[in-house]
mmCIF file of C-alpha atoms and ligand atoms in Angstrom:
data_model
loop_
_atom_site.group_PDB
_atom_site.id
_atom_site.type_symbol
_atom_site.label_atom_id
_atom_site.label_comp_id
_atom_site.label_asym_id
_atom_site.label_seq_id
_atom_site.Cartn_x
_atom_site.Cartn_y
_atom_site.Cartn_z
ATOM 1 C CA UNK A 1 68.695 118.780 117.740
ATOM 2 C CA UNK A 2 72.521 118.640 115.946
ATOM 3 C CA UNK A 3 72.582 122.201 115.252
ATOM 4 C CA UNK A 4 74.142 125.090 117.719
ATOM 5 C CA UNK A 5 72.698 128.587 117.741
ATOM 6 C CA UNK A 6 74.273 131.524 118.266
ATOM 7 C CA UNK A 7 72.574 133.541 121.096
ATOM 8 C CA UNK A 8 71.986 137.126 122.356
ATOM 9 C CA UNK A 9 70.416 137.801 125.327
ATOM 10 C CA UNK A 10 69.415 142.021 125.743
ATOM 11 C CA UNK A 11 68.838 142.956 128.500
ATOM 12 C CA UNK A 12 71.261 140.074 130.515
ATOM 13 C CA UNK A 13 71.376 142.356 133.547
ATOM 14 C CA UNK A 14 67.722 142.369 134.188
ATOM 15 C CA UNK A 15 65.483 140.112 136.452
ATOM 16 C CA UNK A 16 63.955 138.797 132.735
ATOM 17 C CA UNK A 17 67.181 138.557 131.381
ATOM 18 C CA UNK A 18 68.669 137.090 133.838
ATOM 19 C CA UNK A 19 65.966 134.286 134.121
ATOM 20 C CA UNK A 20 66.511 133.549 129.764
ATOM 21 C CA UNK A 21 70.034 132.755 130.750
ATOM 22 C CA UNK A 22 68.834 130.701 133.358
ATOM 23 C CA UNK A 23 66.167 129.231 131.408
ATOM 24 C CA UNK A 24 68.803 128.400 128.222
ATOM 25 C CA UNK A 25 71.258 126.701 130.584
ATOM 26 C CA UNK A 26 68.494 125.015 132.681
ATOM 27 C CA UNK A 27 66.638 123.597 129.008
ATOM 28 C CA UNK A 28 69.832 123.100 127.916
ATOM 29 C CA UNK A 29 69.176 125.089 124.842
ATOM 30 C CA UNK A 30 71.444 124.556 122.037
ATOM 31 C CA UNK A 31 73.838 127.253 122.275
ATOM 32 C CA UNK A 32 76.898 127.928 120.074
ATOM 33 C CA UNK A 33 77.888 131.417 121.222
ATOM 34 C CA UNK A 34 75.805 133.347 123.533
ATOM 35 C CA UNK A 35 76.306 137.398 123.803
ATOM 36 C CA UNK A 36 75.095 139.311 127.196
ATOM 37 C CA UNK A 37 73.716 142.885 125.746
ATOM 38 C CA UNK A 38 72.842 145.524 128.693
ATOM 39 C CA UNK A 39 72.846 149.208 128.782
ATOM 40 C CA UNK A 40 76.797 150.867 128.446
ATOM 41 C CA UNK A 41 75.834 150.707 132.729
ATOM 42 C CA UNK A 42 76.404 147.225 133.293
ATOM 43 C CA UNK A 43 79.881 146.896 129.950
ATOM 44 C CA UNK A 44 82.279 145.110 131.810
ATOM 45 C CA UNK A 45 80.183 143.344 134.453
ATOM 46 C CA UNK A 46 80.294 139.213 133.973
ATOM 47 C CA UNK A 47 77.317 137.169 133.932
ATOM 48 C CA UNK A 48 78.093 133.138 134.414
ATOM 49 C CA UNK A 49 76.504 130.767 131.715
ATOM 50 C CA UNK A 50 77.350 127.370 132.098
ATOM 51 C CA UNK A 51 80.817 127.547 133.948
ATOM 52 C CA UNK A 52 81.649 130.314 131.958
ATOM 53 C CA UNK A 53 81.770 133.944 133.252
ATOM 54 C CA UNK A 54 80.495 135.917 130.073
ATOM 55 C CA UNK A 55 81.364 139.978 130.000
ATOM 56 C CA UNK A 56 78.315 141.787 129.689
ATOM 57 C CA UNK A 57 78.672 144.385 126.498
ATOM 58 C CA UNK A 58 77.024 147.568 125.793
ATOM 59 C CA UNK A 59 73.951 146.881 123.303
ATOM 60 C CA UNK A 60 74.377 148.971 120.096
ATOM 61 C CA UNK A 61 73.096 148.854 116.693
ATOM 62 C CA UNK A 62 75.498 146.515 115.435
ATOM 63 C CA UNK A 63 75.874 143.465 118.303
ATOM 64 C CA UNK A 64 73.434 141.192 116.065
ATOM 65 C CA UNK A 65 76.259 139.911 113.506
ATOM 66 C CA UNK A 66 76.021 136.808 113.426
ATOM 67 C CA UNK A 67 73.918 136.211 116.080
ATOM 68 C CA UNK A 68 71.255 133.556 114.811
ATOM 69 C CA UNK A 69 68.564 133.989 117.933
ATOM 70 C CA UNK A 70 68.243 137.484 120.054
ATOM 71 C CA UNK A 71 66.210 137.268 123.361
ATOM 72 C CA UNK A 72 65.180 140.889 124.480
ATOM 73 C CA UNK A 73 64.083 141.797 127.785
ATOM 74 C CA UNK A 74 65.466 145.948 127.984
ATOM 75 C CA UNK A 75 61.984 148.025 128.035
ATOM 76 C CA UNK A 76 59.934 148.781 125.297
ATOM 77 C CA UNK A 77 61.817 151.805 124.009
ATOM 78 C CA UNK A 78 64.650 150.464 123.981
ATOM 79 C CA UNK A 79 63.525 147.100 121.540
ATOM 80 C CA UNK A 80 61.736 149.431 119.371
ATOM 81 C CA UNK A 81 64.737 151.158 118.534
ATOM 82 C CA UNK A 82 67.332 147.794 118.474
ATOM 83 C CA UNK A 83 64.958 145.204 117.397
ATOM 84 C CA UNK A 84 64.570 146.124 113.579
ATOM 85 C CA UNK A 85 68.555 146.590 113.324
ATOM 86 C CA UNK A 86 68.771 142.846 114.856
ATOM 87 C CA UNK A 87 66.715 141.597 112.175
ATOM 88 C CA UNK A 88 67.942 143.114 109.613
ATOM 89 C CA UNK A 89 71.041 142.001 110.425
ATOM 90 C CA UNK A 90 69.583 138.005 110.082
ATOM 91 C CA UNK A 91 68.805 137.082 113.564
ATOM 92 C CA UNK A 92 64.675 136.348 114.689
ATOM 93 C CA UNK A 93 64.313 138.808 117.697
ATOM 94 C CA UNK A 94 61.963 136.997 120.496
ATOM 95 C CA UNK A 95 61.379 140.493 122.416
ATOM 96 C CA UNK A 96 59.640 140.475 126.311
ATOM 97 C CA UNK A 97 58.435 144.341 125.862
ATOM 98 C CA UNK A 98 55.128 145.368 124.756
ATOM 99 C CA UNK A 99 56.634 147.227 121.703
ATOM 100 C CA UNK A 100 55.579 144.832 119.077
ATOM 101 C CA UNK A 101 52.627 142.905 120.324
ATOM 102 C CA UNK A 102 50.370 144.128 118.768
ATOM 103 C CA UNK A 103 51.601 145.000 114.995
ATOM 104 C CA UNK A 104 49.738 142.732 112.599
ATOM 105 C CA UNK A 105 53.350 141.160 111.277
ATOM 106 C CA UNK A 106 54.588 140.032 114.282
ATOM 107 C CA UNK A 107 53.192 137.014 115.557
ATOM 108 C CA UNK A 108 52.224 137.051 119.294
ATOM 109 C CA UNK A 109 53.060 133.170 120.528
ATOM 110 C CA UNK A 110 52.279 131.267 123.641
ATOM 111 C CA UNK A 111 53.891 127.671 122.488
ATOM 112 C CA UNK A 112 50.888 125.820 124.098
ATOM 113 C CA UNK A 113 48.385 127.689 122.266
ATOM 114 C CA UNK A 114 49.303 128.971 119.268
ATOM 115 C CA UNK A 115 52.825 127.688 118.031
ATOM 116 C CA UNK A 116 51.712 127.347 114.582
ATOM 117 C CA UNK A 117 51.934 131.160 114.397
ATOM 118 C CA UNK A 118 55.340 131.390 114.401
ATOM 119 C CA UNK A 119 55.573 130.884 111.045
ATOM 120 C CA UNK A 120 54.802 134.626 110.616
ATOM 121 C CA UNK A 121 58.514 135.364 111.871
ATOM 122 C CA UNK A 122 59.403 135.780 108.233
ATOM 123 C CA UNK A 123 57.594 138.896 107.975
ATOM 124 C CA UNK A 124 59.845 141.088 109.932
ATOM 125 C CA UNK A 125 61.925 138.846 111.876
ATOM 126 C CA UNK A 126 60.270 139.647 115.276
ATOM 127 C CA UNK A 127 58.414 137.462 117.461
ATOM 128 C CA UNK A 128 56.244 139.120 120.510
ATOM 129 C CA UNK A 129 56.329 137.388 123.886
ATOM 130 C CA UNK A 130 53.224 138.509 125.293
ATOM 131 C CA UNK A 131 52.614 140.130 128.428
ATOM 132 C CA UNK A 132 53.076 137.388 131.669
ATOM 133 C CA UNK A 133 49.254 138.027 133.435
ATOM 134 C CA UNK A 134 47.875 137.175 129.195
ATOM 135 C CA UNK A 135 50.346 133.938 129.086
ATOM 136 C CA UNK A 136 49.101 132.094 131.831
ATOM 137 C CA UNK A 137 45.388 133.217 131.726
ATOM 138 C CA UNK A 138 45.541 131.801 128.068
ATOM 139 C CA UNK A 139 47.483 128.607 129.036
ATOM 140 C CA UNK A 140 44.845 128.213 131.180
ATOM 141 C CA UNK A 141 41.975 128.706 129.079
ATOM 142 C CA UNK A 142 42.621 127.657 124.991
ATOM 143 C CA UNK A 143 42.000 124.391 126.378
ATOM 144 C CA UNK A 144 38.327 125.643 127.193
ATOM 145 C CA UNK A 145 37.750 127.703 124.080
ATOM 146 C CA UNK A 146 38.848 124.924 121.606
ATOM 147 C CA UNK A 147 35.860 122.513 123.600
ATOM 148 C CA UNK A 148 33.197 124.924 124.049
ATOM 149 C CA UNK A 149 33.871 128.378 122.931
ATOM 150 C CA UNK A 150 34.625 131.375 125.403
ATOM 151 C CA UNK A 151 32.483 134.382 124.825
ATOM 152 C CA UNK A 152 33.481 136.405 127.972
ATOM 153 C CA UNK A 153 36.253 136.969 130.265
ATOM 154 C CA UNK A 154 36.436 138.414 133.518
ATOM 155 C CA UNK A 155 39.819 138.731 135.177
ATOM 156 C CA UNK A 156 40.836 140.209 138.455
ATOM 157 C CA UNK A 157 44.889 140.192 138.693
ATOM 158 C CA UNK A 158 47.136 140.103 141.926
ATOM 159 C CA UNK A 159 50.580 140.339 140.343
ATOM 160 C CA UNK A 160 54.129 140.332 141.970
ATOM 161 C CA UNK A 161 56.209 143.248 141.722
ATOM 162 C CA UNK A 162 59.201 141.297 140.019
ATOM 163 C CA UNK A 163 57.070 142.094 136.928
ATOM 164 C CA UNK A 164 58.087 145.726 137.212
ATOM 165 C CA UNK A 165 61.828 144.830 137.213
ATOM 166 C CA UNK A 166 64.607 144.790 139.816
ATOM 167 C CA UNK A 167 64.265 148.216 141.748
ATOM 168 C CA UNK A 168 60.542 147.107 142.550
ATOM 169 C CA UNK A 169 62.093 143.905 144.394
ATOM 170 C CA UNK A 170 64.370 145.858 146.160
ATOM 171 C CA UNK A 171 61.556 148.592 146.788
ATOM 172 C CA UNK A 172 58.982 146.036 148.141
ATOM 173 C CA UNK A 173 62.377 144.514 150.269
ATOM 174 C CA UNK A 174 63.736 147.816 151.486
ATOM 175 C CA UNK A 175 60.309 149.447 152.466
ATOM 176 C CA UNK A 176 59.045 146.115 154.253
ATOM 177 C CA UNK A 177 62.258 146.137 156.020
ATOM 178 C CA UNK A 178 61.406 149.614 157.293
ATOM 179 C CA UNK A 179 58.053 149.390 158.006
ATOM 180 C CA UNK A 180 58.839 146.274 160.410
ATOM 181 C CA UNK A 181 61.654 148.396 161.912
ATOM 182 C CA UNK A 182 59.685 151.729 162.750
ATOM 183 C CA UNK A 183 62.095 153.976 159.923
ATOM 184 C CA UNK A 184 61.038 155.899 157.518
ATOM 185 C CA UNK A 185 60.726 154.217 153.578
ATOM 186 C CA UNK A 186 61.571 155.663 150.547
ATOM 187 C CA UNK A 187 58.616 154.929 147.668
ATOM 188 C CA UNK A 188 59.930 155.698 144.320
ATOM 189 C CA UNK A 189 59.424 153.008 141.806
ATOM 190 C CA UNK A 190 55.304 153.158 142.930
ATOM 191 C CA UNK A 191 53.232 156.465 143.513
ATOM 192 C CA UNK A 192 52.130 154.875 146.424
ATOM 193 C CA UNK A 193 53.829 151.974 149.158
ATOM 194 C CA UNK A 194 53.689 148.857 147.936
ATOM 195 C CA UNK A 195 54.765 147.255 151.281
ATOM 196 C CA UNK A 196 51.518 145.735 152.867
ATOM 197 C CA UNK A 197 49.110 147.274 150.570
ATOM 198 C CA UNK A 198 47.858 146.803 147.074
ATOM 199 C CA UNK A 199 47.905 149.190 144.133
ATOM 200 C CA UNK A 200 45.118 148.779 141.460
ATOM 201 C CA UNK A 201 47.076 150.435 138.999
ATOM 202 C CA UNK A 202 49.758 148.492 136.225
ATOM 203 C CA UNK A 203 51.084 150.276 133.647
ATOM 204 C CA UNK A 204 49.838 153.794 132.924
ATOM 205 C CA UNK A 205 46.641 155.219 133.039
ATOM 206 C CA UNK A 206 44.647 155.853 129.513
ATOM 207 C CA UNK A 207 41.492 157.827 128.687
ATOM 208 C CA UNK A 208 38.811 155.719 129.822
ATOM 209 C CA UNK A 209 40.016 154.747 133.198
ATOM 210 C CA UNK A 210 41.828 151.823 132.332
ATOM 211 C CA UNK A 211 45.463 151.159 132.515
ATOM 212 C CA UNK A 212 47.718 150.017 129.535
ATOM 213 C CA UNK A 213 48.159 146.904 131.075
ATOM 214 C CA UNK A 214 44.493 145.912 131.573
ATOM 215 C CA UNK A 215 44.050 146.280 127.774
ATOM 216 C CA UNK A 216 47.477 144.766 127.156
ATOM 217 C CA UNK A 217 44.936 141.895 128.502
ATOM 218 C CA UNK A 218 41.977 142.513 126.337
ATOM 219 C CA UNK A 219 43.804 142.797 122.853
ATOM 220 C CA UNK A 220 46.646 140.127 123.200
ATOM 221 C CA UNK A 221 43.925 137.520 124.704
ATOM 222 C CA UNK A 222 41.910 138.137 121.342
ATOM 223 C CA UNK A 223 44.883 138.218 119.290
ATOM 224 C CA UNK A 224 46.453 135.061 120.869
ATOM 225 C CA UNK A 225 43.055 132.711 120.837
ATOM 226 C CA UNK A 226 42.390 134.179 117.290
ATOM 227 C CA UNK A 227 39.359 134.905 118.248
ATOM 228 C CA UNK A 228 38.066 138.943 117.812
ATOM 229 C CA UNK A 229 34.548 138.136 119.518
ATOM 230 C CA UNK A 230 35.518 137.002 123.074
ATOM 231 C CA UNK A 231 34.523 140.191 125.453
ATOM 232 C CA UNK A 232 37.485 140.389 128.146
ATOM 233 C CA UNK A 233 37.336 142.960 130.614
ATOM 234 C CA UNK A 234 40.554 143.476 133.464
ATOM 235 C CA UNK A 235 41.338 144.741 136.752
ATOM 236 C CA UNK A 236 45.192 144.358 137.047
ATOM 237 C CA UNK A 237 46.357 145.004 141.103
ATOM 238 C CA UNK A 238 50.034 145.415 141.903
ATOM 239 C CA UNK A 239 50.606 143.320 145.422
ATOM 240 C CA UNK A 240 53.063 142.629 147.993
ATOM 241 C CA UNK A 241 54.523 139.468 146.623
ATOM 242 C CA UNK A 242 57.807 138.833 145.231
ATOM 243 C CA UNK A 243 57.281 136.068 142.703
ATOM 244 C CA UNK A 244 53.911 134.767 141.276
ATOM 245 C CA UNK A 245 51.162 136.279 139.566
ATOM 246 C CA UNK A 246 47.617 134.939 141.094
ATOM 247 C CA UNK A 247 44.544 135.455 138.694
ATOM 248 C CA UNK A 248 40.782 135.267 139.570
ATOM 249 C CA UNK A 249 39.419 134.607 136.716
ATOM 250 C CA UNK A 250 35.517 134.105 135.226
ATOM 251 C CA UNK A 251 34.355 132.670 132.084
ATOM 252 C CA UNK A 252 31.212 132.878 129.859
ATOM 253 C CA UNK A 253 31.497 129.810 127.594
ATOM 254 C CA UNK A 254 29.387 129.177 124.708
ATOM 255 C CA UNK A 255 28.455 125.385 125.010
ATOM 256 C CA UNK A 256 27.812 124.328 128.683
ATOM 257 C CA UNK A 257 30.811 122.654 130.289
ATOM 258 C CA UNK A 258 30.923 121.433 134.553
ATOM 259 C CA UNK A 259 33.710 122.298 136.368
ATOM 260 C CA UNK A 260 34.757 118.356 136.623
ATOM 261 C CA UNK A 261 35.170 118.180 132.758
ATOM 262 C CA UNK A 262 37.024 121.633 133.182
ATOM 263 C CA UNK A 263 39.333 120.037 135.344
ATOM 264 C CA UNK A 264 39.558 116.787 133.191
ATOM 265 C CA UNK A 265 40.274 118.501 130.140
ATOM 266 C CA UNK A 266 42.974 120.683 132.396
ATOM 267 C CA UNK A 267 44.402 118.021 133.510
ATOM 268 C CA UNK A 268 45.616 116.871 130.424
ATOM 269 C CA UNK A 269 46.657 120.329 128.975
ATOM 270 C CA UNK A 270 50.092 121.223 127.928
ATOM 271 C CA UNK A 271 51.731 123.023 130.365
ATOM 272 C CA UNK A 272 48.702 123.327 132.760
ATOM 273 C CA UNK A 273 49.009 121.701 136.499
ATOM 274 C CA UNK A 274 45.506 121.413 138.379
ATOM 275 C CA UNK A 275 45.854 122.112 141.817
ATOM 276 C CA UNK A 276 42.258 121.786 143.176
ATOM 277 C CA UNK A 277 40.874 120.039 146.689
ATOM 278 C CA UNK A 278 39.364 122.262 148.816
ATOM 279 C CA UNK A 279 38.739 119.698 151.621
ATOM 280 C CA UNK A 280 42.925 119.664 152.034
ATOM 281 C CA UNK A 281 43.310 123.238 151.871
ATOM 282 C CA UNK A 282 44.727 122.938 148.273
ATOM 283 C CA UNK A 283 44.674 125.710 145.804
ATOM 284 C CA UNK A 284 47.304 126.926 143.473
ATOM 285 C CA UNK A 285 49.591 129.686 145.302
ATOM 286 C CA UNK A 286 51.815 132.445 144.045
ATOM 287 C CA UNK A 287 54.613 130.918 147.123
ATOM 288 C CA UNK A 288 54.158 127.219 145.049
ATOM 289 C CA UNK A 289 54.798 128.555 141.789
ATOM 290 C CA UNK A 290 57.593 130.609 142.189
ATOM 291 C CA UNK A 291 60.907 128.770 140.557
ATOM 292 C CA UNK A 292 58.372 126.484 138.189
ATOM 293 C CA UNK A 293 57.286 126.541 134.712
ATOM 294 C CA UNK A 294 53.737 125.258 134.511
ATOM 295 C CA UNK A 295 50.779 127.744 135.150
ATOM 296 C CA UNK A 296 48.560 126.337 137.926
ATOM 297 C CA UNK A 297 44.982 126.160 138.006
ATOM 298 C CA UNK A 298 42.391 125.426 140.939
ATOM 299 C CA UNK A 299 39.172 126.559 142.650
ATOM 300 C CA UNK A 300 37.490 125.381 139.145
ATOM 301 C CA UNK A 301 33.463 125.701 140.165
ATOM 302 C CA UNK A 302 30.373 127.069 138.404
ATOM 303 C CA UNK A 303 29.565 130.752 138.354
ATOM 304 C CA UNK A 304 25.797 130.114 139.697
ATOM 305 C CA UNK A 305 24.795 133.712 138.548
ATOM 306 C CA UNK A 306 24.889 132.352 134.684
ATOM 307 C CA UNK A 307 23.934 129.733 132.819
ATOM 308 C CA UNK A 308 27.355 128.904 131.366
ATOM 309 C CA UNK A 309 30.112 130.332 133.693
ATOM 310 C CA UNK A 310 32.994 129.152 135.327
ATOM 311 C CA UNK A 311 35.271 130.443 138.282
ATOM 312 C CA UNK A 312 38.854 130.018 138.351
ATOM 313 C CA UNK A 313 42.016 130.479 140.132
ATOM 314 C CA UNK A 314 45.325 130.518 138.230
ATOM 315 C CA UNK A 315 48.881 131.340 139.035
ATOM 316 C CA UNK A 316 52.354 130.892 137.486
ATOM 317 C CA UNK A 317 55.453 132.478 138.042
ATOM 318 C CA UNK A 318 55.787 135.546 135.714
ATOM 319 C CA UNK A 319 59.294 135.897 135.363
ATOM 320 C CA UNK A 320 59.200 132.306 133.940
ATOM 321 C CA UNK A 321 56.317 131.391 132.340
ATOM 322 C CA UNK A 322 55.570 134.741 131.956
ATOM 323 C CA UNK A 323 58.681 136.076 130.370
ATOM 324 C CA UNK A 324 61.812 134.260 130.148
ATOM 325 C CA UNK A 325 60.913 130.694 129.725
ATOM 326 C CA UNK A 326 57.664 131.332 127.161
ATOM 327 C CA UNK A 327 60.771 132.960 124.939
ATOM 328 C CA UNK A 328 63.087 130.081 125.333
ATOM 329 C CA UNK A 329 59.969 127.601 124.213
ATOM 330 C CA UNK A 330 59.345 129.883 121.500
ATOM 331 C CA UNK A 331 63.045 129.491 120.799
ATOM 332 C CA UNK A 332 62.945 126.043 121.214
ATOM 333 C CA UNK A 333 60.291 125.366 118.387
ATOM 334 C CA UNK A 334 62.357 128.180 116.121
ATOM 335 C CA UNK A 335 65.479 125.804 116.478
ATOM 336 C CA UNK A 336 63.588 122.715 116.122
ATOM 337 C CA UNK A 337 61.120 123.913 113.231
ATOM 338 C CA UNK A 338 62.298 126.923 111.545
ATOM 339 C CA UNK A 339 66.287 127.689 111.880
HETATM 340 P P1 A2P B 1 71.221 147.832 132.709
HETATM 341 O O1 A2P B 1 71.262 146.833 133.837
HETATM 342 O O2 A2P B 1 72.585 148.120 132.161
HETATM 343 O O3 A2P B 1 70.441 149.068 133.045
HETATM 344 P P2 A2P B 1 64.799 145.362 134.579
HETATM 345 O O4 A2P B 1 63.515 145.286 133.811
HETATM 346 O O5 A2P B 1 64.976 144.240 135.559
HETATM 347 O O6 A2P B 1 65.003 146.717 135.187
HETATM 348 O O7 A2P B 1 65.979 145.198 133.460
HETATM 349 C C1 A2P B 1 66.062 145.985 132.314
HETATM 350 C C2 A2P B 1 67.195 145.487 131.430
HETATM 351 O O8 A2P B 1 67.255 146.283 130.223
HETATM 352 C C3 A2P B 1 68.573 145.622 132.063
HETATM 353 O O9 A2P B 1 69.404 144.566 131.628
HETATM 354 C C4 A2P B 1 69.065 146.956 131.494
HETATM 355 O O10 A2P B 1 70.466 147.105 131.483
HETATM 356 C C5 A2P B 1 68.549 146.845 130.079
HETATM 357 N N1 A2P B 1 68.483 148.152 129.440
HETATM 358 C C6 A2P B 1 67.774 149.220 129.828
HETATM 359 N N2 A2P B 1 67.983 150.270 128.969
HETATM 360 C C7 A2P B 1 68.845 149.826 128.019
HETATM 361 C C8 A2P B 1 69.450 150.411 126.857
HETATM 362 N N3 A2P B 1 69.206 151.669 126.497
HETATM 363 N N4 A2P B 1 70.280 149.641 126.124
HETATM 364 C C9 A2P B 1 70.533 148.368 126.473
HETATM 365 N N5 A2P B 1 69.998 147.756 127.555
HETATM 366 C C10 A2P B 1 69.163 148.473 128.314
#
């Protein structure tokens, strides 16, 4: 790749944001300019990128000028009301949030299952990044619905707190911290303590007992394998861990497949490491994952209870694969295919 882009990043100040600049520098992504955009909280502050200490500016509706790539990771509200003046101003918008996911003209991409979808940028110059616990369950199982055909999904998740943001890390730090010492704890990004306990509540709470994020699961599965049919049902659990979602996940397939063909045809999937021998003690682990790319996959074995089921374990670090770095590869194909 000749050609140099010029980059925002909204939302610079953030634990997503700050992984994207990260992930450009580490992926050496082809960067002409590159613009940190945070709230008029953090104007002034300076980010480094590359050797270079960058001065974070105040996001407003006319940063975008010239920018050719913008890479947002400040809330949902906030994209909703800054993405459309980004794009109209020329620049394709790759936004983190849940605000456009879902709307029928903005493509929804993991690169390693569905990068011919990007083409749909043109529509309103937005791309969705979808939400992390959907990227690496998918990652994990396209591989199994292009061989045999998924018809069900059951998926327990145990995801890190870094997914909420910054003042959950600290939260999870500060109240640990206090617990061990015998003070009292504040709790105020959670309803309840987070610290040595687990919360089986993402997101907020909708009219049939399940949170947003649990059907952030359901539609963006369907909408990412093509695929209206497949039945996914979700449990999403908030737990004590920094970095690393951990997914148990079950599959109905259509055609039969064993678990040794699952793991052969994981083995060679894009993006996929299989971590899997019992007899050493080895299973994928949110501690492993942390600081990598790839979505790992183990415990692979046959759900007994059906005729076509399979059992799975699968983890990947959510502030990578399941933010920033998904949105640089989607980036990444942009510069190389599109731009
Ligand atoms: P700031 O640090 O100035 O508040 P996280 O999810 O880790 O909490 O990060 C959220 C990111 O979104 C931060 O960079 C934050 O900037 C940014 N942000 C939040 N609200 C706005 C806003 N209204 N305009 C621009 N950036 C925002």
């Amino acid at each position: 790749m000749s050609k140099l882009f010029n980059v925002a990043v909204a939302g610079a100040t953030g634990a997503v944001g700050n992984q994207m600049i990260s992930s450009l520098e580490e992926r050496n992504f082809p960067v002409n300019n590159i613009k940190f955009l945070a709230s008029s909280r953090s104007a002034g502050k300076k980010l480094r990128f590359k050797g270079d200490r960058i001065v974070v500016e105040e996001m407003t509706e006319n940063s975008f000028k010239g920018v050719d790539i913008a890479l947002f990771s400040a809330g949902g509200e906030t994209s909703k009301h800054f993405a459309p003046f980004a794009a109209r101003s020329g620049c394709v918008v790759i936004d983190n949030s849940s605000a456009w996911r879902m709307d029928p003209e903005a493509p929804l991409i993991v690169p390693e299952v569905n990068p011919h979808a990007i083409a749909q940028y043109t529509n309103k110059g937005i791309i969705a990044n979808p939400n992390c616990s959907t990227i690496q369950m998918v990652v994990a199982l396209s591989p199994i619905h292009r061989k045999v055909g998924i018809k069900r999904i059951v998926v327990s998740t145990y995801q890190a707190v870094s997914g909420t943001g910054k003042k959950a890390i600290d939260e999870l730090f500060d109240q640990t911290r206090a617990m061990i010492n015998f003070v009292d704890h504040k709790t105020e990004v959670y309803p309840h303590r987070i610290a040595f306990n687990c919360l089986p509540h993402i997101d907020t709470f909708l009219d049939n007992g399940y949170t947003k994020e649990e059907v952030k699961m359901v539609n963006e599965t369907r909408k990412i394998l093509e695929d209206d049919t497949i039945g996914v049902t979700a449990t999403t659990v908030r737990v004590p861990v920094f970095f690393g979602h951990s997914e148990s996940v079950n599959v109905e397939t259509r055609g039969h497949i064993t678990p040794d063909e699952v793991k052969q045809l994981l083995k060679n999937a894009p993006g996929v490491k299989v971590v899997d021998d019992p007899s050493r003690n080895l299973y994928p682990l949110a501690i492993d994952a942390a600081g990598k790319d790839d979505t790992f996959v183990g415990r692979i074995r046959a759900d007994e209870s059906i005729e076509n089921g399979i059992n799975m374990w699968v983890v990947a670090d959510n502030i990578r694969k399941g933010a920033a770095t998904n949105a640089v590869q989607i980036a990444e194909i942009l510069a190389r295919d599109y731009l």
